[in-house]
Amino acid sequence: MDHQTTRRPVGDHQQALGALVGPALSRPRRRTHALTALLGEAGRGALPRVVAGDAVAAADLPGFDNSQMDGYAVRAADLTGATPSDPVVLPVVAPVPAGTQAPPLARGTAAPVMTGSPVPADADAVVRIEDAEPPVFPEPGTPATVRFAAPVRPGTFVRRAGSDVAAGDVVVPAGTPLGPAQLGVLVAAGVAEVEVAEPSHVLLVSTGSELVPAGRSLGDAQVHDANGAMLTAALAEVGARVTQRVVPDDPAALRAVLAEAPDDVALVVTSGGVSAGAYEVVRQTLTDAWFGHVAVQPGGPQGLGTIALGKLSGSGPGMDRPESDNSRSDRSRAVPLVAFPGNPVSALVSFELFLRPVLAASTGAAPAHRPRRRAPLAAPLDSPEHLHQVRRARLDADGRVEMVGGPGSHLLAHLAAATLLVHVPPGVAHLEEGDDVDCWEIR
Ligand code: AMP
Ligand code: MG
């Protein structure tokens, strides 16, 4: 085969996939949830949620003027002219513990306040306890005075109501993933309900007559469905909800799974059955899709197309039929289909290269790109010159890139041990120790 002319460049396939899948996922359904329900989900480690409609603060944050320090609430005007040699001496009134309401502060007095205590009305500043003399609070109930050796500016150490966010202001804008800080501020600002994007529903189909679902025992020549596990977790990480199926290398079985697809599936992802073997079920079933080779290793064989899901009254689901085709009933609808090769490392690397960026960008649940770095190789590296090679690696103690296993696309344990994907572009056949390579941090 003439590799140069017949293989699709990586960038071209990324573009083709993005153009097909991006628009299909760009308008997720929105739903309003009780914040407490979203907190429950977060506590169970459920899918990342993304805010779909600006969340508005129901209350000021802080909700009331409160002290930033343990100290004395004072009227700044009372301390004008205080110096070490001529301190201002004030009687100490009842302390204000956090969680209690204080009476207004009388002129010429000082009230002990704790961090988070409400600052009494008419007080306008807090002097830290360590800046007062004595620098300890008196026993509550015993008459006492306190000396201040310096003036204080109004506002000092007072956290003003609404200074973080004011009631009625947008506190978490649409498009923001609901992480710890976002959930925290929604609770703090009294928000009861949040409109979030419903996760895109992905139908994930592992194909192969040799496959056995996770946890079941293997017969002769059978293998566990590792791709189903990997891609389910990978899809969930970028905010997709996954329905997973395993089908043998039998077009009728694949058609049946597509016909029974849940109504809200927005994307189909398959693994296996796309290369040049004798039993390539995805290729054989989806005759209108693009199947070809991308100039990448691993992950060369790829497929991409649009598939009709749901019940068809005619010959069963097939590739995108024209609306006028009367074999298509109302229950079928066209969604993008992305077909990955079956070798486990190929499947996950394909996901990283082609689908993850598109999904992450459309759901907003994760950054569209993995963190990237350039780092020097710990040892020389060969790469097929006509291909974009992706190798699994980690950093050694000196911050150099050390390969984890060879290029074989069945080396799943090595992938699991790796922290980096190393990219060697086409046109490069050999790199020396110390040469810098592009790396994506995958964990
Ligand atoms: P295929 O792309 O279907 O030709 O499969 C290529 C290789 O990947 C074969 O060794 C398969 O047994 C293996 N394989 C395919 N699908 C899976 C899967 N879901 N989990 C683990 N290995 C798989
Ligand atoms: Mg197969």
Short mmCIF file of C-alpha atoms and ligand atoms in Angstrom, two decimals:
data_model
loop_
_atom_site.label_atom_id
_atom_site.label_comp_id
_atom_site.label_asym_id
_atom_site.label_seq_id
_atom_site.Cartn_x
_atom_site.Cartn_y
_atom_site.Cartn_z
CA MET A 1 0.00 0.00 0.00
CA ASP A 2 1.19 3.49 -0.73
CA HIS A 3 0.96 4.88 2.78
CA GLN A 4 1.64 8.47 1.81
CA THR A 5 -1.35 8.83 -0.48
CA THR A 6 -3.95 6.46 0.93
CA ARG A 7 -3.89 7.31 4.63
CA ARG A 8 -5.88 10.23 5.94
CA PRO A 9 -3.75 12.67 7.94
CA VAL A 10 -4.58 12.82 11.66
CA GLY A 11 -5.63 16.47 11.40
CA ASP A 12 -8.04 15.71 8.57
CA HIS A 13 -9.74 12.96 10.55
CA GLN A 14 -9.93 15.17 13.63
CA GLN A 15 -11.62 17.79 11.51
CA ALA A 16 -14.02 15.37 9.84
CA LEU A 17 -15.02 13.90 13.19
CA GLY A 18 -15.42 17.30 14.79
CA ALA A 19 -17.60 18.53 11.92
CA LEU A 20 -19.87 15.50 12.25
CA VAL A 21 -20.03 15.02 16.02
CA GLY A 22 -19.66 18.59 17.32
CA PRO A 23 -22.96 19.95 15.94
CA ALA A 24 -24.86 16.83 17.02
CA LEU A 25 -23.86 17.41 20.64
CA SER A 26 -23.96 21.18 20.72
CA ARG A 27 -27.55 21.55 21.93
CA PRO A 28 -27.90 19.35 24.98
CA ARG A 29 -31.26 19.20 26.71
CA ARG A 30 -31.42 21.38 29.80
CA ARG A 31 -33.13 20.50 33.01
CA THR A 32 -33.61 22.28 36.29
CA HIS A 33 -32.51 20.29 39.31
CA ALA A 34 -32.75 20.99 43.01
CA LEU A 35 -29.30 21.99 44.17
CA THR A 36 -29.56 19.38 46.91
CA ALA A 37 -30.02 16.69 44.25
CA LEU A 38 -26.90 17.88 42.43
CA LEU A 39 -25.01 17.84 45.72
CA GLY A 40 -26.12 14.26 46.23
CA GLU A 41 -24.86 13.35 42.78
CA ALA A 42 -21.53 15.03 43.44
CA GLY A 43 -21.19 13.13 46.70
CA ARG A 44 -21.70 9.87 44.87
CA GLY A 45 -19.06 10.81 42.32
CA ALA A 46 -21.62 10.97 39.51
CA LEU A 47 -21.05 12.58 36.12
CA PRO A 48 -19.68 16.10 36.05
CA ARG A 49 -22.52 18.59 35.54
CA VAL A 50 -22.32 21.77 33.52
CA VAL A 51 -24.49 24.81 34.25
CA ALA A 52 -26.79 25.48 31.29
CA GLY A 53 -28.48 28.68 32.46
CA ASP A 54 -26.82 31.43 34.50
CA ALA A 55 -27.29 30.69 38.21
CA VAL A 56 -28.28 33.82 40.13
CA ALA A 57 -27.43 34.45 43.79
CA ALA A 58 -30.54 34.36 45.97
CA ALA A 59 -28.76 36.15 48.81
CA ASP A 60 -25.83 38.48 49.36
CA LEU A 61 -22.54 36.81 50.06
CA PRO A 62 -21.43 37.51 52.74
CA GLY A 63 -24.97 37.75 53.98
CA PHE A 64 -24.13 40.37 56.61
CA ASP A 65 -21.18 42.57 57.56
CA ASN A 66 -18.88 40.32 59.54
CA SER A 67 -15.46 40.34 61.08
CA GLN A 68 -12.43 39.07 59.22
CA MET A 69 -10.43 38.70 62.44
CA ASP A 70 -10.67 37.93 66.09
CA GLY A 71 -10.54 41.41 67.61
CA TYR A 72 -12.53 44.43 68.70
CA ALA A 73 -15.34 46.02 66.73
CA VAL A 74 -15.01 49.76 67.13
CA ARG A 75 -16.17 53.07 65.71
CA ALA A 76 -13.10 54.27 63.79
CA ALA A 77 -13.87 57.83 64.82
CA ASP A 78 -13.29 56.84 68.48
CA LEU A 79 -9.67 55.91 67.74
CA THR A 80 -8.70 59.11 65.93
CA GLY A 81 -5.41 60.39 67.33
CA ALA A 82 -4.51 57.21 69.24
CA THR A 83 -0.74 56.83 69.69
CA PRO A 84 1.48 54.52 71.74
CA SER A 85 2.15 57.31 74.20
CA ASP A 86 -1.44 58.51 74.24
CA PRO A 87 -3.62 55.44 73.61
CA VAL A 88 -7.39 55.52 73.42
CA VAL A 89 -8.91 53.52 76.27
CA LEU A 90 -12.41 52.10 75.76
CA PRO A 91 -14.69 50.02 77.97
CA VAL A 92 -15.28 46.51 76.64
CA VAL A 93 -18.93 45.53 76.08
CA ALA A 94 -20.41 42.05 75.73
CA PRO A 95 -18.62 39.84 73.19
CA VAL A 96 -20.26 38.77 69.91
CA PRO A 97 -19.71 35.06 69.26
CA ALA A 98 -20.19 33.80 65.69
CA GLY A 99 -23.81 32.90 65.06
CA THR A 100 -25.26 35.54 67.40
CA GLN A 101 -26.77 38.91 66.67
CA ALA A 102 -25.17 41.92 68.38
CA PRO A 103 -26.79 45.11 69.63
CA PRO A 104 -25.59 48.34 67.99
CA LEU A 105 -22.21 49.50 69.28
CA ALA A 106 -22.48 52.49 71.59
CA ARG A 107 -20.10 55.39 70.95
CA GLY A 108 -16.89 55.06 72.96
CA THR A 109 -17.04 51.28 73.46
CA ALA A 110 -15.36 48.21 71.93
CA ALA A 111 -17.03 44.82 71.37
CA PRO A 112 -15.03 41.57 71.17
CA VAL A 113 -15.83 39.91 67.85
CA MET A 114 -14.64 36.61 66.40
CA THR A 115 -13.93 35.77 62.78
CA GLY A 116 -17.34 35.51 61.12
CA SER A 117 -19.19 37.30 63.93
CA PRO A 118 -21.59 39.98 62.75
CA VAL A 119 -20.04 43.42 63.10
CA PRO A 120 -22.45 45.35 65.34
CA ALA A 121 -24.42 48.14 63.73
CA ASP A 122 -22.61 51.50 64.08
CA ALA A 123 -19.22 49.77 64.35
CA ASP A 124 -17.20 50.33 61.16
CA ALA A 125 -13.85 48.67 61.79
CA VAL A 126 -12.21 45.77 63.56
CA VAL A 127 -8.87 45.99 65.38
CA ARG A 128 -7.08 42.66 65.57
CA ILE A 129 -6.75 41.28 69.08
CA GLU A 130 -2.96 41.21 68.71
CA ASP A 131 -3.00 44.97 68.01
CA ALA A 132 -4.97 45.72 71.20
CA GLU A 133 -3.61 46.05 74.73
CA PRO A 134 -3.94 43.68 76.45
CA PRO A 135 -3.81 41.35 73.41
CA VAL A 136 -6.22 38.89 74.98
CA PHE A 137 -9.98 39.11 75.49
CA PRO A 138 -11.22 39.75 79.05
CA GLU A 139 -13.38 37.10 80.75
CA PRO A 140 -16.93 37.76 79.57
CA GLY A 141 -18.97 39.43 82.31
CA THR A 142 -15.98 41.04 84.08
CA PRO A 143 -15.66 44.80 83.66
CA ALA A 144 -12.64 45.61 81.53
CA THR A 145 -11.11 48.23 79.32
CA VAL A 146 -8.92 47.94 76.23
CA ARG A 147 -6.23 50.31 74.94
CA PHE A 148 -5.62 51.12 71.29
CA ALA A 149 -2.25 52.65 70.32
CA ALA A 150 -3.12 53.57 66.73
CA PRO A 151 -6.09 54.85 64.73
CA VAL A 152 -7.95 52.47 62.40
CA ARG A 153 -9.34 53.16 58.97
CA PRO A 154 -13.11 52.64 58.54
CA GLY A 155 -13.75 49.29 56.89
CA THR A 156 -10.64 47.59 58.25
CA PHE A 157 -11.20 43.84 58.64
CA VAL A 158 -14.91 44.17 57.95
CA ARG A 159 -16.21 41.76 55.30
CA ARG A 160 -19.06 43.73 53.77
CA ALA A 161 -22.39 42.09 52.93
CA GLY A 162 -22.52 41.35 49.20
CA SER A 163 -18.80 42.02 48.67
CA ASP A 164 -18.31 38.52 47.19
CA VAL A 165 -21.53 38.38 45.22
CA ALA A 166 -24.72 40.41 45.57
CA ALA A 167 -28.21 38.92 45.57
CA GLY A 168 -29.53 38.97 42.01
CA ASP A 169 -26.09 38.79 40.39
CA VAL A 170 -24.97 35.86 38.27
CA VAL A 171 -22.91 33.70 40.58
CA VAL A 172 -22.14 30.75 38.26
CA PRO A 173 -22.53 31.52 34.57
CA ALA A 174 -23.83 29.07 31.99
CA GLY A 175 -21.10 26.83 30.64
CA THR A 176 -19.28 26.40 33.94
CA PRO A 177 -18.70 22.85 35.17
CA LEU A 178 -20.09 22.30 38.65
CA GLY A 179 -16.95 21.62 40.65
CA PRO A 180 -16.41 21.95 44.37
CA ALA A 181 -16.10 25.76 44.39
CA GLN A 182 -19.19 26.21 42.23
CA LEU A 183 -21.31 23.91 44.40
CA GLY A 184 -20.00 25.68 47.48
CA VAL A 185 -20.91 29.16 46.31
CA LEU A 186 -24.35 28.04 45.11
CA VAL A 187 -25.06 26.70 48.58
CA ALA A 188 -23.61 29.81 50.24
CA ALA A 189 -25.60 32.16 48.03
CA GLY A 190 -28.86 30.38 48.84
CA VAL A 191 -29.49 29.03 45.33
CA ALA A 192 -32.21 26.37 45.41
CA GLU A 193 -32.35 25.17 41.81
CA VAL A 194 -29.84 25.05 38.98
CA GLU A 195 -30.41 24.52 35.29
CA VAL A 196 -27.86 22.04 34.01
CA ALA A 197 -27.18 20.36 30.69
CA GLU A 198 -28.37 16.80 30.51
CA PRO A 199 -25.34 14.66 29.68
CA SER A 200 -25.17 13.51 26.09
CA HIS A 201 -26.24 9.89 25.88
CA VAL A 202 -23.73 7.72 24.05
CA LEU A 203 -24.43 4.18 22.87
CA LEU A 204 -21.14 2.30 23.16
CA VAL A 205 -20.98 -0.98 21.30
CA SER A 206 -18.07 -3.39 21.69
CA THR A 207 -17.99 -5.78 18.77
CA GLY A 208 -16.31 -9.16 18.58
CA SER A 209 -17.46 -12.77 18.85
CA GLU A 210 -14.56 -13.38 21.23
CA LEU A 211 -15.77 -10.82 23.78
CA VAL A 212 -17.10 -11.62 27.22
CA PRO A 213 -18.54 -8.88 29.46
CA ALA A 214 -16.50 -7.81 32.47
CA GLY A 215 -16.68 -10.17 35.41
CA ARG A 216 -17.92 -13.26 33.53
CA SER A 217 -15.68 -16.26 33.15
CA LEU A 218 -13.87 -16.86 29.88
CA GLY A 219 -14.20 -19.85 27.58
CA ASP A 220 -11.53 -20.96 25.12
CA ALA A 221 -10.18 -18.16 22.95
CA GLN A 222 -12.38 -15.56 24.59
CA VAL A 223 -11.29 -12.18 25.95
CA HIS A 224 -12.87 -9.75 28.35
CA ASP A 225 -14.43 -6.60 26.98
CA ALA A 226 -11.75 -4.16 28.08
CA ASN A 227 -12.78 -1.53 25.54
CA GLY A 228 -16.27 -1.29 26.96
CA ALA A 229 -14.83 -0.52 30.39
CA MET A 230 -12.25 1.95 29.14
CA LEU A 231 -14.48 3.86 26.81
CA THR A 232 -17.36 3.97 29.30
CA ALA A 233 -15.10 5.57 31.88
CA ALA A 234 -13.45 7.83 29.30
CA LEU A 235 -16.81 9.05 28.00
CA ALA A 236 -18.12 9.64 31.50
CA GLU A 237 -15.06 11.72 32.37
CA VAL A 238 -16.02 14.20 29.68
CA GLY A 239 -19.64 14.35 30.77
CA ALA A 240 -21.36 11.70 28.65
CA ARG A 241 -23.86 9.12 29.89
CA VAL A 242 -23.16 5.71 28.44
CA THR A 243 -25.28 2.73 27.52
CA GLN A 244 -22.99 -0.16 26.82
CA ARG A 245 -23.59 -3.22 24.65
CA VAL A 246 -21.47 -6.14 23.47
CA VAL A 247 -22.30 -7.77 20.13
CA PRO A 248 -20.74 -10.69 18.28
CA ASP A 249 -19.41 -10.38 14.74
CA ASP A 250 -22.89 -10.72 13.29
CA PRO A 251 -24.48 -7.84 11.38
CA ALA A 252 -27.95 -8.90 12.53
CA ALA A 253 -26.87 -8.58 16.16
CA LEU A 254 -25.40 -5.13 15.58
CA ARG A 255 -28.54 -4.04 13.71
CA ALA A 256 -30.68 -5.25 16.59
CA VAL A 257 -28.69 -3.22 19.11
CA LEU A 258 -29.00 -0.12 16.94
CA ALA A 259 -32.71 -0.67 16.49
CA GLU A 260 -33.20 -0.96 20.24
CA ALA A 261 -31.11 2.10 21.05
CA PRO A 262 -32.58 4.33 23.77
CA ASP A 263 -34.50 7.27 22.30
CA ASP A 264 -32.16 9.99 23.46
CA VAL A 265 -28.89 8.51 22.18
CA ALA A 266 -26.96 11.34 20.50
CA LEU A 267 -23.87 9.45 19.39
CA VAL A 268 -22.86 5.87 18.71
CA VAL A 269 -19.31 4.72 19.40
CA THR A 270 -18.18 1.26 18.37
CA SER A 271 -14.97 -0.63 18.88
CA GLY A 272 -13.65 -3.43 16.73
CA GLY A 273 -14.81 -4.74 13.39
CA VAL A 274 -13.38 -1.98 11.20
CA SER A 275 -10.18 -3.44 9.80
CA ALA A 276 -9.43 -5.74 6.91
CA GLY A 277 -10.25 -9.12 8.51
CA ALA A 278 -12.90 -11.55 7.37
CA TYR A 279 -15.47 -10.71 10.08
CA GLU A 280 -15.59 -6.95 10.29
CA VAL A 281 -19.08 -6.47 11.60
CA VAL A 282 -19.12 -2.67 11.79
CA ARG A 283 -17.82 -2.28 8.26
CA GLN A 284 -20.18 -4.90 6.92
CA THR A 285 -23.21 -3.40 8.60
CA LEU A 286 -22.65 0.30 8.02
CA THR A 287 -22.05 0.22 4.33
CA ASP A 288 -22.47 3.97 3.78
CA ALA A 289 -19.99 5.15 6.39
CA TRP A 290 -16.45 6.24 5.66
CA PHE A 291 -14.00 3.53 6.56
CA GLY A 292 -10.33 4.01 5.99
CA HIS A 293 -6.91 4.32 7.44
CA VAL A 294 -5.66 7.33 9.33
CA ALA A 295 -1.91 7.90 9.28
CA VAL A 296 -1.53 7.12 12.96
CA GLN A 297 -0.19 4.29 15.06
CA PRO A 298 -1.95 2.91 16.99
CA GLY A 299 -5.48 3.51 15.79
CA GLY A 300 -5.04 3.39 12.01
CA PRO A 301 -8.35 1.80 10.97
CA GLN A 302 -11.21 4.23 11.64
CA GLY A 303 -14.82 4.68 10.64
CA LEU A 304 -17.13 7.66 10.63
CA GLY A 305 -20.66 8.16 9.46
CA THR A 306 -24.27 8.82 10.28
CA ILE A 307 -26.49 6.01 11.43
CA ALA A 308 -30.25 5.66 11.72
CA LEU A 309 -31.25 4.45 15.16
CA GLY A 310 -34.54 3.05 16.27
CA LYS A 311 -37.21 0.87 14.75
CA LEU A 312 -37.41 0.68 11.01
CA SER A 313 -40.34 -0.94 9.30
CA GLY A 314 -38.22 -2.04 6.35
CA SER A 315 -34.86 -3.69 6.17
CA GLY A 316 -33.65 -2.58 9.58
CA PRO A 317 -31.46 0.32 10.56
CA GLY A 318 -28.88 1.38 8.09
CA MET A 319 -26.93 4.39 7.11
CA ASP A 320 -28.55 7.77 6.68
CA ARG A 321 -31.45 7.28 4.31
CA PRO A 322 -33.20 10.14 2.55
CA GLU A 323 -36.34 11.39 4.32
CA SER A 324 -38.48 10.18 1.42
CA ASP A 325 -37.33 6.61 1.85
CA ASN A 326 -40.43 4.84 3.05
CA SER A 327 -38.48 2.07 4.76
CA ARG A 328 -37.79 4.60 7.48
CA SER A 329 -40.43 4.99 10.14
CA ASP A 330 -40.98 7.91 12.50
CA ARG A 331 -39.09 6.13 15.24
CA SER A 332 -35.74 6.23 13.51
CA ARG A 333 -33.38 9.14 13.75
CA ALA A 334 -29.92 9.81 12.44
CA VAL A 335 -26.99 10.28 14.80
CA PRO A 336 -23.24 10.33 14.22
CA LEU A 337 -21.33 7.11 14.53
CA VAL A 338 -17.65 6.90 15.40
CA ALA A 339 -16.00 3.52 14.84
CA PHE A 340 -12.74 2.76 16.61
CA PRO A 341 -10.51 -0.25 16.04
CA GLY A 342 -10.68 -3.09 18.54
CA ASN A 343 -7.17 -3.33 19.89
CA PRO A 344 -7.55 -1.84 23.35
CA VAL A 345 -4.66 0.63 23.14
CA SER A 346 -5.83 1.69 19.68
CA ALA A 347 -9.36 2.22 20.98
CA LEU A 348 -8.33 4.45 23.87
CA VAL A 349 -5.70 6.36 21.90
CA SER A 350 -8.29 6.92 19.15
CA PHE A 351 -10.64 8.30 21.77
CA GLU A 352 -7.94 10.65 23.07
CA LEU A 353 -6.98 11.87 19.61
CA PHE A 354 -10.30 12.16 17.88
CA LEU A 355 -13.32 12.10 20.16
CA ARG A 356 -12.32 13.38 23.56
CA PRO A 357 -11.51 16.93 22.42
CA VAL A 358 -14.83 17.24 20.58
CA LEU A 359 -16.89 15.81 23.42
CA ALA A 360 -15.15 17.82 26.11
CA ALA A 361 -15.60 21.02 24.12
CA SER A 362 -19.28 20.39 23.56
CA THR A 363 -20.17 19.25 27.08
CA GLY A 364 -17.83 21.68 28.84
CA ALA A 365 -17.35 19.04 31.54
CA ALA A 366 -13.59 18.92 31.09
CA PRO A 367 -10.93 21.01 29.34
CA ALA A 368 -10.95 20.26 25.61
CA HIS A 369 -7.26 19.49 25.60
CA ARG A 370 -5.11 17.39 27.84
CA PRO A 371 -2.36 19.33 29.58
CA ARG A 372 0.63 19.32 27.25
CA ARG A 373 4.35 19.56 27.76
CA ARG A 374 7.56 19.13 25.86
CA ALA A 375 10.18 17.03 27.56
CA PRO A 376 13.44 15.33 26.56
CA LEU A 377 13.60 11.65 25.73
CA ALA A 378 15.40 9.37 28.20
CA ALA A 379 16.48 7.08 25.35
CA PRO A 380 16.53 7.09 21.53
CA LEU A 381 13.20 6.33 19.83
CA ASP A 382 12.28 4.98 16.40
CA SER A 383 8.98 5.76 14.73
CA PRO A 384 7.45 4.77 11.36
CA GLU A 385 8.24 7.76 9.21
CA HIS A 386 4.93 7.88 7.35
CA LEU A 387 2.79 7.78 10.51
CA HIS A 388 1.97 9.96 13.47
CA GLN A 389 3.05 7.67 16.26
CA VAL A 390 1.58 7.81 19.75
CA ARG A 391 3.64 6.06 22.43
CA ARG A 392 2.88 5.47 26.09
CA ALA A 393 5.37 6.87 28.54
CA ARG A 394 6.04 8.42 31.90
CA LEU A 395 8.59 10.83 33.32
CA ASP A 396 11.65 9.39 35.01
CA ALA A 397 13.18 10.86 38.17
CA ASP A 398 15.07 13.43 36.06
CA GLY A 399 11.96 14.62 34.22
CA ARG A 400 12.89 12.75 31.05
CA VAL A 401 10.38 10.82 28.98
CA GLU A 402 10.72 7.10 29.42
CA MET A 403 8.69 4.72 27.24
CA VAL A 404 6.35 2.29 29.01
CA GLY A 405 6.39 -0.79 26.79
CA GLY A 406 6.68 -0.94 23.03
CA PRO A 407 4.39 0.35 20.31
CA GLY A 408 2.14 -2.77 20.29
CA SER A 409 -1.53 -1.84 20.44
CA HIS A 410 -2.41 -4.83 22.66
CA LEU A 411 -0.18 -3.65 25.54
CA LEU A 412 -3.02 -2.56 27.80
CA ALA A 413 -1.21 -3.03 31.11
CA HIS A 414 1.52 -0.75 29.81
CA LEU A 415 -1.06 1.85 28.89
CA ALA A 416 -2.47 1.59 32.39
CA ALA A 417 0.99 2.20 33.84
CA ALA A 418 1.66 5.23 31.63
CA THR A 419 1.00 8.85 32.51
CA LEU A 420 1.87 10.41 29.15
CA LEU A 421 1.03 9.98 25.51
CA VAL A 422 4.07 10.88 23.43
CA HIS A 423 3.50 12.22 19.91
CA VAL A 424 6.03 11.63 17.17
CA PRO A 425 4.81 13.38 14.01
CA PRO A 426 4.98 11.99 10.49
CA GLY A 427 8.32 12.63 8.83
CA VAL A 428 10.29 11.66 11.90
CA ALA A 429 11.91 8.21 11.80
CA HIS A 430 14.36 8.52 14.66
CA LEU A 431 14.89 10.68 17.73
CA GLU A 432 17.96 10.79 19.93
CA GLU A 433 18.19 10.67 23.69
CA GLY A 434 17.60 14.21 24.91
CA ASP A 435 15.47 15.25 21.93
CA ASP A 436 12.29 17.01 23.05
CA VAL A 437 8.95 15.35 22.34
CA ASP A 438 5.35 16.53 22.65
CA CYS A 439 3.49 14.84 25.49
CA TRP A 440 -0.10 14.83 26.66
CA GLU A 441 -0.65 14.23 30.34
CA ILE A 442 -3.33 11.57 30.59
CA ARG A 443 -3.35 11.32 34.36
P1 AMP B 1 -10.71 -5.96 15.70
O1 AMP B 1 -10.47 -4.49 15.58
O2 AMP B 1 -12.13 -6.31 15.88
O3 AMP B 1 -10.07 -6.68 14.56
O4 AMP B 1 -9.96 -6.43 17.01
C1 AMP B 1 -8.55 -6.32 17.12
C2 AMP B 1 -8.05 -6.95 18.39
O5 AMP B 1 -8.64 -6.30 19.50
C3 AMP B 1 -8.40 -8.40 18.57
O6 AMP B 1 -7.32 -9.02 19.21
C4 AMP B 1 -9.60 -8.38 19.47
O7 AMP B 1 -9.78 -9.56 20.20
C5 AMP B 1 -9.28 -7.22 20.34
N1 AMP B 1 -10.50 -6.60 20.85
C6 AMP B 1 -11.52 -6.15 20.10
N2 AMP B 1 -12.48 -5.63 20.86
C7 AMP B 1 -12.04 -5.72 22.14
C8 AMP B 1 -12.60 -5.37 23.38
N3 AMP B 1 -13.80 -4.79 23.46
N4 AMP B 1 -11.89 -5.61 24.49
C9 AMP B 1 -10.68 -6.20 24.42
N5 AMP B 1 -10.10 -6.57 23.28
C10 AMP B 1 -10.77 -6.34 22.12
MG MG B 2 -13.14 -7.97 15.92
#
